[in-house]
């Protein structure tokens, strides 16, 4: 696959196959194909990946926190060098909270607004589903939905039953169309949880930032930052 | 020979010869990039996130046709070329111009509180023996703590382009609520270092400065 190109007075560029095809497109295509052929297996794999991911993330957070404490607790580091009195510590905590307050209030307003919009969207979608189903004449034969149990995990039984009875006489295309609002609802529910995670992260991040900034600004003498031993704790301060 | 003595800042186009196969940022070397086949992934698993965020994921692979030949590097920015002898150099990924194949990219995590205050904990570094090029817009300086006998060397953190692994810094931030809320840049006081490369520009962010600060707040 390698080709030779001249670029520059005396340089040779050796080209290689485009690896992004192999590294990104091919795995993505394989996952899509697998999901189409074996939807239940794909669901199980996805659930397994999520479960393992949650466990791994929890372990990762513990490891990171432990390393953070170790790095900053050894001789000469900030947790050792900066020891304010109780009164001074309380005063600093109050100042940090006061600095953070506008950002905290803004995040709460944004969080409330986000939840309100999501609730209204879900209400509108579900109302539309029920109304649409009411305009369809159901037939006596009831089809069993392969993904029904998943829908019942998320949505009210009444809603699922209504859609199920209404869609029994419809073509596959129409049934897929009817499932679309469910998918949209799931997506905006995911957005709700992601925004909650972002809110929590921003709260921790902004509080930590204001605290550290204040400590760094006020600390005398300054603690040194070193790089020579990677992640390991430093040994002494000049 | 000290690391500082092995560092050269080039202001004009220069000839680079005798290099091991090289990964380079083609845009800054004036190489024609008409053919997509000119690109490849250097060390595809190394510093992935940093390289994606810095827009330096794809590098051109250069190989000398013969040992006697050399390659003319046509500069758009100044470039500091550092010759490493089994050493480690920390740098900002968005300033990486080229590095020899024998060098290894990696990411370290520095979780010291003062550093976390104003910088990302994840720092790109290059280790091994070979040459690495660091871009410096609007010029720059290569300094060490030995040459600064009178006053300690002070560098604004965004202008810190690369530094040796034995560097020890003290960080100073301006007090005040506005400075904190707007994430005003910190100043690094160099206590000890074999090499500190500072740029006269702050990374070319310009009008992107405020969005970049906001982004850094979301993703440190």
Short mmCIF file of C-alpha atoms in Angstrom, two decimals:
data_model
loop_
_atom_site.label_atom_id
_atom_site.label_comp_id
_atom_site.label_asym_id
_atom_site.label_seq_id
_atom_site.Cartn_x
_atom_site.Cartn_y
_atom_site.Cartn_z
CA UNK A 1 0.00 0.00 0.00
CA UNK A 2 2.91 2.33 0.58
CA UNK A 3 3.54 4.88 -2.10
CA UNK A 4 6.41 7.27 -2.61
CA UNK A 5 5.85 10.99 -3.05
CA UNK A 6 8.40 13.71 -3.22
CA UNK A 7 7.71 16.78 -1.15
CA UNK A 8 10.43 19.28 -0.53
CA UNK A 9 13.96 19.34 -1.84
CA UNK A 10 15.10 15.99 -0.55
CA UNK A 11 12.32 14.46 1.40
CA UNK A 12 10.28 11.38 0.83
CA UNK A 13 6.83 10.93 2.23
CA UNK A 14 5.89 7.37 2.87
CA UNK A 15 2.18 6.96 2.86
CA UNK A 16 0.37 4.33 4.85
CA UNK A 17 -3.11 2.94 4.55
CA UNK A 18 -5.74 5.12 6.13
CA UNK A 19 -6.05 3.61 9.50
CA UNK A 20 -9.15 5.52 10.48
CA UNK A 21 -11.04 3.21 8.14
CA UNK A 22 -9.85 0.23 10.09
CA UNK A 23 -9.95 1.83 13.52
CA UNK A 24 -13.24 3.68 13.38
CA UNK A 25 -15.42 2.83 10.38
CA UNK A 26 -14.93 -0.92 10.36
CA UNK A 27 -15.69 -1.44 14.08
CA UNK A 28 -18.70 0.89 13.83
CA UNK A 29 -20.04 -1.01 10.83
CA UNK A 30 -19.48 -4.32 12.61
CA UNK A 31 -21.36 -3.12 15.68
CA UNK A 32 -24.28 -1.88 13.55
CA UNK A 33 -24.46 -5.17 11.65
CA UNK A 34 -24.30 -7.19 14.85
CA UNK A 35 -27.08 -5.08 16.38
CA UNK A 36 -29.29 -5.63 13.35
CA UNK A 37 -28.74 -9.36 13.21
CA UNK A 38 -28.84 -10.06 16.94
CA UNK A 39 -30.75 -7.23 18.63
CA UNK A 40 -31.19 -9.00 21.97
CA UNK A 41 -27.56 -10.04 22.13
CA UNK A 42 -26.57 -6.47 21.29
CA UNK A 43 -28.82 -5.23 24.08
CA UNK A 44 -27.23 -7.61 26.54
CA UNK A 45 -23.74 -6.58 25.43
CA UNK A 46 -24.69 -2.92 25.77
CA UNK A 47 -26.04 -3.53 29.27
CA UNK A 48 -22.87 -5.40 30.18
CA UNK A 49 -20.68 -2.62 28.82
CA UNK A 50 -22.65 -0.02 30.77
CA UNK A 51 -22.46 -2.06 33.98
CA UNK A 52 -18.72 -2.65 33.59
CA UNK A 53 -18.27 1.01 32.67
CA UNK A 54 -20.04 2.20 35.79
CA UNK A 55 -17.94 -0.08 37.98
CA UNK A 56 -14.73 0.93 36.21
CA UNK A 57 -15.62 4.62 36.51
CA UNK A 58 -16.27 4.21 40.24
CA UNK A 59 -12.94 2.47 40.75
CA UNK A 60 -11.27 5.13 38.63
CA UNK A 61 -12.70 7.93 40.76
CA UNK A 62 -11.45 6.25 43.93
CA UNK A 63 -7.97 5.76 42.44
CA UNK A 64 -7.82 9.36 41.21
CA UNK A 65 -8.96 10.74 44.58
CA UNK A 66 -6.40 8.62 46.39
CA UNK A 67 -3.64 9.78 44.09
CA UNK A 68 -4.79 13.38 44.50
CA UNK A 69 -4.61 13.10 48.27
CA UNK A 70 -1.24 11.33 48.18
CA UNK A 71 0.24 13.88 45.80
CA UNK A 72 -0.85 16.82 47.88
CA UNK A 73 -0.29 15.38 51.36
CA UNK A 74 3.40 14.59 51.30
CA UNK A 75 6.15 16.74 52.74
CA UNK A 76 6.16 20.24 51.34
CA UNK A 77 2.93 19.92 49.42
CA UNK A 78 -0.06 22.17 49.79
CA UNK A 79 -2.03 20.12 52.35
CA UNK A 80 1.00 20.14 54.65
CA UNK A 81 2.19 23.67 54.07
CA UNK A 82 -1.14 25.41 54.19
CA UNK A 83 -2.74 24.90 57.56
CA UNK A 84 -5.12 27.72 58.39
CA UNK A 85 -6.66 28.03 61.81
CA UNK A 86 -10.30 27.01 62.27
CA UNK A 87 -11.40 30.60 62.18
CA UNK A 88 -9.36 31.40 59.08
CA UNK A 89 -10.59 28.22 57.40
CA UNK A 90 -14.21 29.07 58.10
CA UNK A 91 -13.68 32.59 56.79
CA UNK A 92 -12.13 31.25 53.59
CA UNK A 93 -14.97 28.74 53.17
CA UNK A 94 -17.48 31.56 53.47
CA UNK A 95 -15.64 33.66 50.91
CA UNK A 96 -15.45 30.73 48.52
CA UNK A 97 -19.17 30.10 48.87
CA UNK A 98 -19.86 33.77 48.28
CA UNK A 99 -17.72 33.70 45.13
CA UNK A 100 -19.44 30.58 43.91
CA UNK A 101 -22.98 31.73 44.74
CA UNK A 102 -23.77 33.53 41.45
CA UNK A 103 -22.62 30.54 39.44
CA UNK A 104 -24.52 28.17 41.71
CA UNK A 105 -27.71 30.19 41.34
CA UNK A 106 -27.27 30.28 37.57
CA UNK A 107 -26.79 26.52 37.39
CA UNK A 108 -29.90 25.89 39.49
CA UNK A 109 -31.96 28.14 37.21
CA UNK A 110 -30.60 26.38 34.13
CA UNK A 111 -31.29 22.99 35.69
CA UNK A 112 -34.86 23.93 36.55
CA UNK A 113 -35.45 25.35 33.06
CA UNK A 114 -34.03 22.25 31.45
CA UNK A 115 -36.30 19.99 33.52
CA UNK A 116 -39.36 22.10 32.74
CA UNK A 117 -38.68 21.97 29.00
CA UNK A 118 -38.15 18.20 29.13
CA UNK A 119 -41.35 17.62 31.09
CA UNK A 120 -43.36 19.70 28.66
CA UNK A 121 -41.82 17.93 25.67
CA UNK A 122 -42.58 14.50 27.09
CA UNK A 123 -46.15 15.53 27.90
CA UNK A 124 -46.70 16.80 24.35
CA UNK A 125 -45.21 13.70 22.76
CA UNK A 126 -47.25 11.31 24.87
CA UNK A 127 -50.43 13.28 24.29
CA UNK A 128 -49.77 13.17 20.57
CA UNK A 129 -49.28 9.40 20.71
CA UNK A 130 -52.56 8.82 22.55
CA UNK A 131 -54.45 11.13 20.25
CA UNK A 132 -52.99 9.50 17.18
CA UNK A 133 -53.77 6.03 18.45
CA UNK A 134 -57.36 7.07 19.11
CA UNK A 135 -57.81 7.90 15.45
CA UNK A 136 -56.74 4.41 14.36
CA UNK A 137 -59.25 1.63 14.31
CA UNK A 138 -57.75 -1.33 16.13
CA UNK A 139 -58.28 -4.84 14.89
CA UNK A 140 -59.06 -7.78 17.09
CA UNK A 141 -55.75 -9.53 16.51
CA UNK A 142 -53.05 -8.43 18.92
CA UNK A 143 -49.48 -8.53 17.77
CA UNK A 144 -46.79 -9.14 20.32
CA UNK A 145 -44.05 -6.60 20.27
CA UNK A 146 -40.56 -7.92 20.56
CA UNK A 147 -39.40 -4.88 22.46
CA UNK A 148 -42.50 -4.45 24.58
CA UNK A 149 -40.85 -5.17 27.91
CA UNK A 150 -38.31 -2.45 27.26
CA UNK A 151 -41.06 0.08 26.63
CA UNK A 152 -42.82 -0.97 29.84
CA UNK A 153 -39.64 -0.30 31.79
CA UNK A 154 -39.72 3.34 30.76
CA UNK A 155 -43.28 4.29 29.90
CA UNK A 156 -46.63 3.94 31.64
CA UNK A 157 -48.49 0.67 30.91
CA UNK A 158 -51.56 2.56 29.76
CA UNK A 159 -49.59 4.30 27.06
CA UNK A 160 -47.91 1.12 25.85
CA UNK A 161 -51.23 -0.79 25.80
CA UNK A 162 -52.90 1.97 23.82
CA UNK A 163 -50.17 2.03 21.21
CA UNK A 164 -50.03 -1.76 21.09
CA UNK A 165 -53.73 -2.18 20.43
CA UNK A 166 -53.82 0.65 17.95
CA UNK A 167 -50.87 -0.53 15.94
CA UNK A 168 -51.89 -4.16 15.60
CA UNK A 169 -53.46 -3.65 12.22
CA UNK A 170 -50.84 -1.32 10.86
CA UNK A 171 -48.07 -1.95 8.43
CA UNK A 172 -44.48 -2.31 9.67
CA UNK A 173 -43.62 1.11 8.37
CA UNK A 174 -46.40 2.73 10.36
CA UNK A 175 -45.42 0.80 13.47
CA UNK A 176 -41.85 1.99 13.17
CA UNK A 177 -43.22 5.52 12.83
CA UNK A 178 -45.21 5.04 16.02
CA UNK A 179 -42.14 3.90 17.92
CA UNK A 180 -40.28 7.05 16.91
CA UNK A 181 -41.85 9.24 19.65
CA UNK A 182 -40.77 6.66 22.20
CA UNK A 183 -37.20 6.88 20.98
CA UNK A 184 -37.32 10.67 21.14
CA UNK A 185 -38.67 10.47 24.67
CA UNK A 186 -35.86 8.16 25.72
CA UNK A 187 -33.31 10.51 24.19
CA UNK A 188 -34.57 13.54 26.07
CA UNK A 189 -34.68 11.48 29.26
CA UNK A 190 -31.02 10.66 28.66
CA UNK A 191 -30.41 14.36 28.21
CA UNK A 192 -32.01 14.98 31.60
CA UNK A 193 -29.56 12.63 33.31
CA UNK A 194 -26.58 13.90 31.38
CA UNK A 195 -27.41 17.47 32.34
CA UNK A 196 -27.70 16.37 35.97
CA UNK A 197 -24.23 14.83 35.74
CA UNK A 198 -22.93 18.04 34.16
CA UNK A 199 -24.52 20.12 36.91
CA UNK A 200 -22.88 18.02 39.62
CA UNK A 201 -19.54 18.16 37.86
CA UNK A 202 -19.72 21.93 37.42
CA UNK A 203 -20.64 22.38 41.06
CA UNK A 204 -17.63 20.40 42.23
CA UNK A 205 -15.39 21.97 39.64
CA UNK A 206 -16.36 25.58 40.35
CA UNK A 207 -16.22 25.18 44.12
CA UNK A 208 -12.82 23.51 43.86
CA UNK A 209 -11.56 26.14 41.48
CA UNK A 210 -12.49 29.08 43.70
CA UNK A 211 -11.05 27.35 46.74
CA UNK A 212 -7.76 26.49 45.09
CA UNK A 213 -7.45 29.90 43.51
CA UNK A 214 -7.88 31.54 46.89
CA UNK A 215 -5.39 29.21 48.54
CA UNK A 216 -2.81 29.80 45.82
CA UNK A 217 -3.33 33.55 45.98
CA UNK A 218 -2.96 33.72 49.74
CA UNK A 219 -0.42 31.04 50.47
CA UNK A 220 2.91 32.25 51.75
CA UNK A 221 5.41 30.80 51.03
CA UNK A 222 4.33 29.36 47.75
CA UNK A 223 4.31 25.63 47.28
CA UNK A 224 6.44 24.43 44.41
CA UNK A 225 5.07 22.51 41.46
CA UNK A 226 7.39 19.81 40.20
CA UNK A 227 7.35 17.47 37.23
CA UNK A 228 10.43 15.33 37.65
CA UNK A 229 8.75 12.35 39.25
CA UNK A 230 5.58 12.22 37.29
CA UNK A 231 2.64 11.43 39.50
CA UNK A 232 4.63 10.54 42.55
CA UNK A 233 4.68 12.77 45.59
CA UNK A 234 7.38 15.35 45.69
CA UNK A 235 10.28 15.19 48.07
CA UNK A 236 10.79 18.46 49.86
CA UNK A 237 10.56 22.10 48.98
CA UNK A 238 13.37 24.49 48.22
CA UNK B 1 26.37 19.89 27.18
CA UNK B 2 23.29 21.18 28.92
CA UNK B 3 19.80 20.87 27.58
CA UNK B 4 19.72 24.62 27.13
CA UNK B 5 22.87 24.46 24.99
CA UNK B 6 21.26 21.78 22.86
CA UNK B 7 18.30 24.01 22.12
CA UNK B 8 18.22 26.24 19.06
CA UNK B 9 15.54 28.75 18.19
CA UNK B 10 15.20 29.21 14.46
CA UNK B 11 13.80 32.44 13.16
CA UNK B 12 14.37 31.74 9.47
CA UNK B 13 13.98 28.67 7.34
CA UNK B 14 16.68 26.17 8.11
CA UNK B 15 18.08 22.91 6.89
CA UNK B 16 17.32 19.84 8.92
CA UNK B 17 19.59 16.96 8.15
CA UNK B 18 20.58 13.64 9.62
CA UNK B 19 17.24 12.98 11.21
CA UNK B 20 15.60 9.72 11.94
CA UNK B 21 12.23 9.29 10.23
CA UNK B 22 10.21 12.24 11.31
CA UNK B 23 6.61 13.02 12.13
CA UNK B 24 5.77 16.57 11.26
CA UNK B 25 2.89 18.98 11.21
CA UNK B 26 2.84 19.47 7.46
CA UNK B 27 0.97 22.78 7.50
CA UNK B 28 3.88 24.53 9.15
CA UNK B 29 6.50 22.97 6.96
CA UNK B 30 5.15 24.04 3.63
CA UNK B 31 4.66 20.48 2.42
CA UNK B 32 2.06 20.05 -0.26
CA UNK B 33 -0.83 18.18 1.25
CA UNK B 34 -2.79 17.49 -1.90
CA UNK B 35 -2.74 13.77 -1.45
CA UNK B 36 -4.43 12.40 1.61
CA UNK B 37 -2.05 9.46 1.47
CA UNK B 38 0.67 11.74 2.77
CA UNK B 39 -0.85 11.43 6.20
CA UNK B 40 -0.60 8.71 8.75
CA UNK B 41 -1.14 8.28 12.44
CA UNK B 42 2.01 8.61 14.44
CA UNK B 43 1.82 6.46 17.54
CA UNK B 44 -1.95 6.20 17.25
CA UNK B 45 -2.63 5.44 20.89
CA UNK B 46 -0.37 8.14 22.33
CA UNK B 47 -1.84 11.39 23.66
CA UNK B 48 -5.04 10.79 21.70
CA UNK B 49 -7.21 13.35 23.45
CA UNK B 50 -4.54 16.04 23.52
CA UNK B 51 -3.82 15.54 19.85
CA UNK B 52 -7.46 15.64 18.87
CA UNK B 53 -8.11 18.78 20.89
CA UNK B 54 -4.98 20.46 19.55
CA UNK B 55 -5.80 19.52 15.96
CA UNK B 56 -2.52 17.63 15.69
CA UNK B 57 -3.74 14.11 15.35
CA UNK B 58 -2.51 13.62 11.81
CA UNK B 59 1.15 14.04 11.10
CA UNK B 60 3.14 13.64 7.93
CA UNK B 61 5.75 10.94 7.92
CA UNK B 62 9.07 12.08 6.49
CA UNK B 63 12.00 9.89 5.67
CA UNK B 64 15.32 10.98 4.34
CA UNK B 65 16.24 9.37 1.03
CA UNK B 66 19.88 9.26 2.11
CA UNK B 67 21.94 10.22 5.13
CA UNK B 68 23.70 13.00 3.28
CA UNK B 69 20.50 14.72 2.25
CA UNK B 70 18.76 17.36 4.27
CA UNK B 71 15.33 18.88 4.40
CA UNK B 72 14.60 22.58 4.21
CA UNK B 73 12.16 23.60 6.88
CA UNK B 74 10.28 26.65 5.68
CA UNK B 75 8.97 28.45 8.71
CA UNK B 76 5.79 30.32 9.33
CA UNK B 77 6.50 30.63 13.04
CA UNK B 78 9.70 30.47 14.99
CA UNK B 79 10.66 26.98 15.99
CA UNK B 80 12.74 25.82 18.94
CA UNK B 81 14.53 22.58 18.14
CA UNK B 82 15.50 20.64 21.26
CA UNK B 83 17.90 17.73 21.09
CA UNK B 84 17.06 15.25 23.81
CA UNK B 85 19.56 12.70 25.12
CA UNK B 86 17.41 10.14 26.87
CA UNK B 87 15.53 12.97 28.58
CA UNK B 88 11.96 14.03 28.98
CA UNK B 89 10.47 17.28 27.82
CA UNK B 90 7.01 18.52 28.73
CA UNK B 91 5.26 20.64 26.15
CA UNK B 92 1.92 21.95 24.96
CA UNK B 93 0.50 19.78 22.24
CA UNK B 94 -0.74 22.70 20.16
CA UNK B 95 2.88 23.87 19.80
CA UNK B 96 4.32 20.58 18.63
CA UNK B 97 5.88 21.04 15.18
CA UNK B 98 7.72 17.77 14.64
CA UNK B 99 9.47 14.97 16.46
CA UNK B 100 11.71 12.14 15.46
CA UNK B 101 10.31 8.67 15.26
CA UNK B 102 12.66 7.38 17.96
CA UNK B 103 10.99 9.69 20.51
CA UNK B 104 7.92 8.56 22.35
CA UNK B 105 4.90 10.68 23.09
CA UNK B 106 3.09 10.18 26.36
CA UNK B 107 0.78 11.92 28.78
CA UNK B 108 1.44 12.45 32.47
CA UNK B 109 -1.00 13.51 35.11
CA UNK B 110 0.06 16.26 37.49
CA UNK B 111 -2.50 16.59 40.28
CA UNK B 112 -0.78 19.14 42.46
CA UNK B 113 -3.29 21.66 43.68
CA UNK B 114 -1.52 24.85 42.51
CA UNK B 115 -1.11 23.40 39.03
CA UNK B 116 -4.74 22.28 38.88
CA UNK B 117 -5.78 25.82 39.69
CA UNK B 118 -4.88 27.10 36.27
CA UNK B 119 -3.78 24.23 34.08
CA UNK B 120 -4.98 20.87 32.89
CA UNK B 121 -3.69 17.94 34.94
CA UNK B 122 -2.84 16.09 31.74
CA UNK B 123 0.47 17.18 30.30
CA UNK B 124 1.97 15.94 27.05
CA UNK B 125 5.60 14.91 27.15
CA UNK B 126 8.15 13.43 24.81
CA UNK B 127 10.81 11.03 26.02
CA UNK B 128 13.93 9.48 24.53
CA UNK B 129 16.83 10.57 22.36
CA UNK B 130 16.19 12.67 19.31
CA UNK B 131 15.00 16.05 18.17
CA UNK B 132 11.68 17.70 18.79
CA UNK B 133 10.45 20.99 17.35
CA UNK B 134 8.29 23.39 19.33
CA UNK B 135 6.46 26.21 17.57
CA UNK B 136 6.81 29.71 19.01
CA UNK B 137 4.64 32.35 17.44
CA UNK B 138 6.09 35.85 17.53
CA UNK B 139 9.41 34.50 18.72
CA UNK B 140 10.45 33.20 22.08
CA UNK B 141 13.25 32.38 24.47
CA UNK B 142 14.98 29.29 25.72
CA UNK B 143 16.16 29.82 29.26
CA UNK B 144 17.40 27.92 32.26
CA UNK B 145 17.53 28.82 35.92
CA UNK B 146 21.34 28.95 35.95
CA UNK B 147 21.41 31.84 33.51
CA UNK B 148 18.99 33.83 35.65
CA UNK B 149 21.25 34.70 38.55
CA UNK B 150 19.76 38.07 39.47
CA UNK B 151 16.00 37.81 39.48
CA UNK B 152 13.94 34.65 39.23
CA UNK B 153 12.57 33.89 35.80
CA UNK B 154 8.88 34.66 35.47
CA UNK B 155 6.71 33.40 32.63
CA UNK B 156 3.00 33.80 32.04
CA UNK B 157 1.63 30.29 32.05
CA UNK B 158 -0.06 30.42 28.61
CA UNK B 159 3.31 31.43 27.17
CA UNK B 160 5.10 28.48 28.65
CA UNK B 161 5.69 26.32 25.57
CA UNK B 162 7.93 23.54 26.87
CA UNK B 163 9.93 22.74 29.97
CA UNK B 164 12.32 20.09 31.14
CA UNK B 165 11.34 17.38 33.59
CA UNK B 166 13.46 18.81 36.41
CA UNK B 167 11.55 22.11 36.37
CA UNK B 168 10.16 23.39 39.63
CA UNK B 169 7.72 26.26 39.53
CA UNK B 170 5.91 28.48 41.93
CA UNK B 171 2.61 29.80 40.69
CA UNK B 172 1.33 33.27 41.40
CA UNK B 173 -2.22 34.38 40.75
CA UNK B 174 -3.68 37.82 41.13
CA UNK B 175 -6.19 38.00 43.98
CA UNK B 176 -9.66 39.40 43.47
CA UNK B 177 -13.07 38.13 42.47
CA UNK B 178 -12.98 39.30 38.88
CA UNK B 179 -9.62 37.68 38.30
CA UNK B 180 -10.96 34.44 39.72
CA UNK B 181 -14.26 34.53 37.84
CA UNK B 182 -12.58 35.36 34.53
CA UNK B 183 -9.82 32.81 35.14
CA UNK B 184 -7.04 35.36 34.80
CA UNK B 185 -3.79 33.73 33.81
CA UNK B 186 -1.24 32.73 36.41
CA UNK B 187 2.45 33.52 36.39
CA UNK B 188 5.05 30.81 36.81
CA UNK B 189 8.14 31.69 38.83
CA UNK B 190 10.85 29.28 37.75
CA UNK B 191 12.74 28.08 40.83
CA UNK B 192 14.85 25.55 39.00
CA UNK B 193 14.95 24.27 35.45
CA UNK B 194 17.37 22.97 32.85
CA UNK B 195 15.21 24.37 30.11
CA UNK B 196 12.17 26.58 29.89
CA UNK B 197 10.97 27.60 26.44
CA UNK B 198 8.65 30.55 26.49
CA UNK B 199 6.80 32.06 23.58
CA UNK B 200 6.12 35.73 23.00
CA UNK B 201 2.56 34.83 22.01
CA UNK B 202 -0.05 33.07 24.08
CA UNK B 203 -0.88 30.28 21.67
CA UNK B 204 -2.59 32.27 18.97
CA UNK B 205 -6.03 31.98 20.50
CA UNK B 206 -6.88 35.66 19.98
CA UNK B 207 -10.63 36.09 19.94
CA UNK B 208 -11.02 32.49 21.08
CA UNK B 209 -9.51 33.33 24.44
CA UNK B 210 -12.80 33.64 26.35
CA UNK B 211 -14.45 30.56 24.78
CA UNK B 212 -11.27 28.61 25.44
CA UNK B 213 -11.34 29.64 29.08
CA UNK B 214 -14.96 28.57 29.33
CA UNK B 215 -14.10 25.26 27.71
CA UNK B 216 -11.20 24.79 30.09
CA UNK B 217 -13.60 25.34 32.95
CA UNK B 218 -15.84 22.56 31.63
CA UNK B 219 -12.98 20.24 30.78
CA UNK B 220 -9.87 20.99 32.81
#
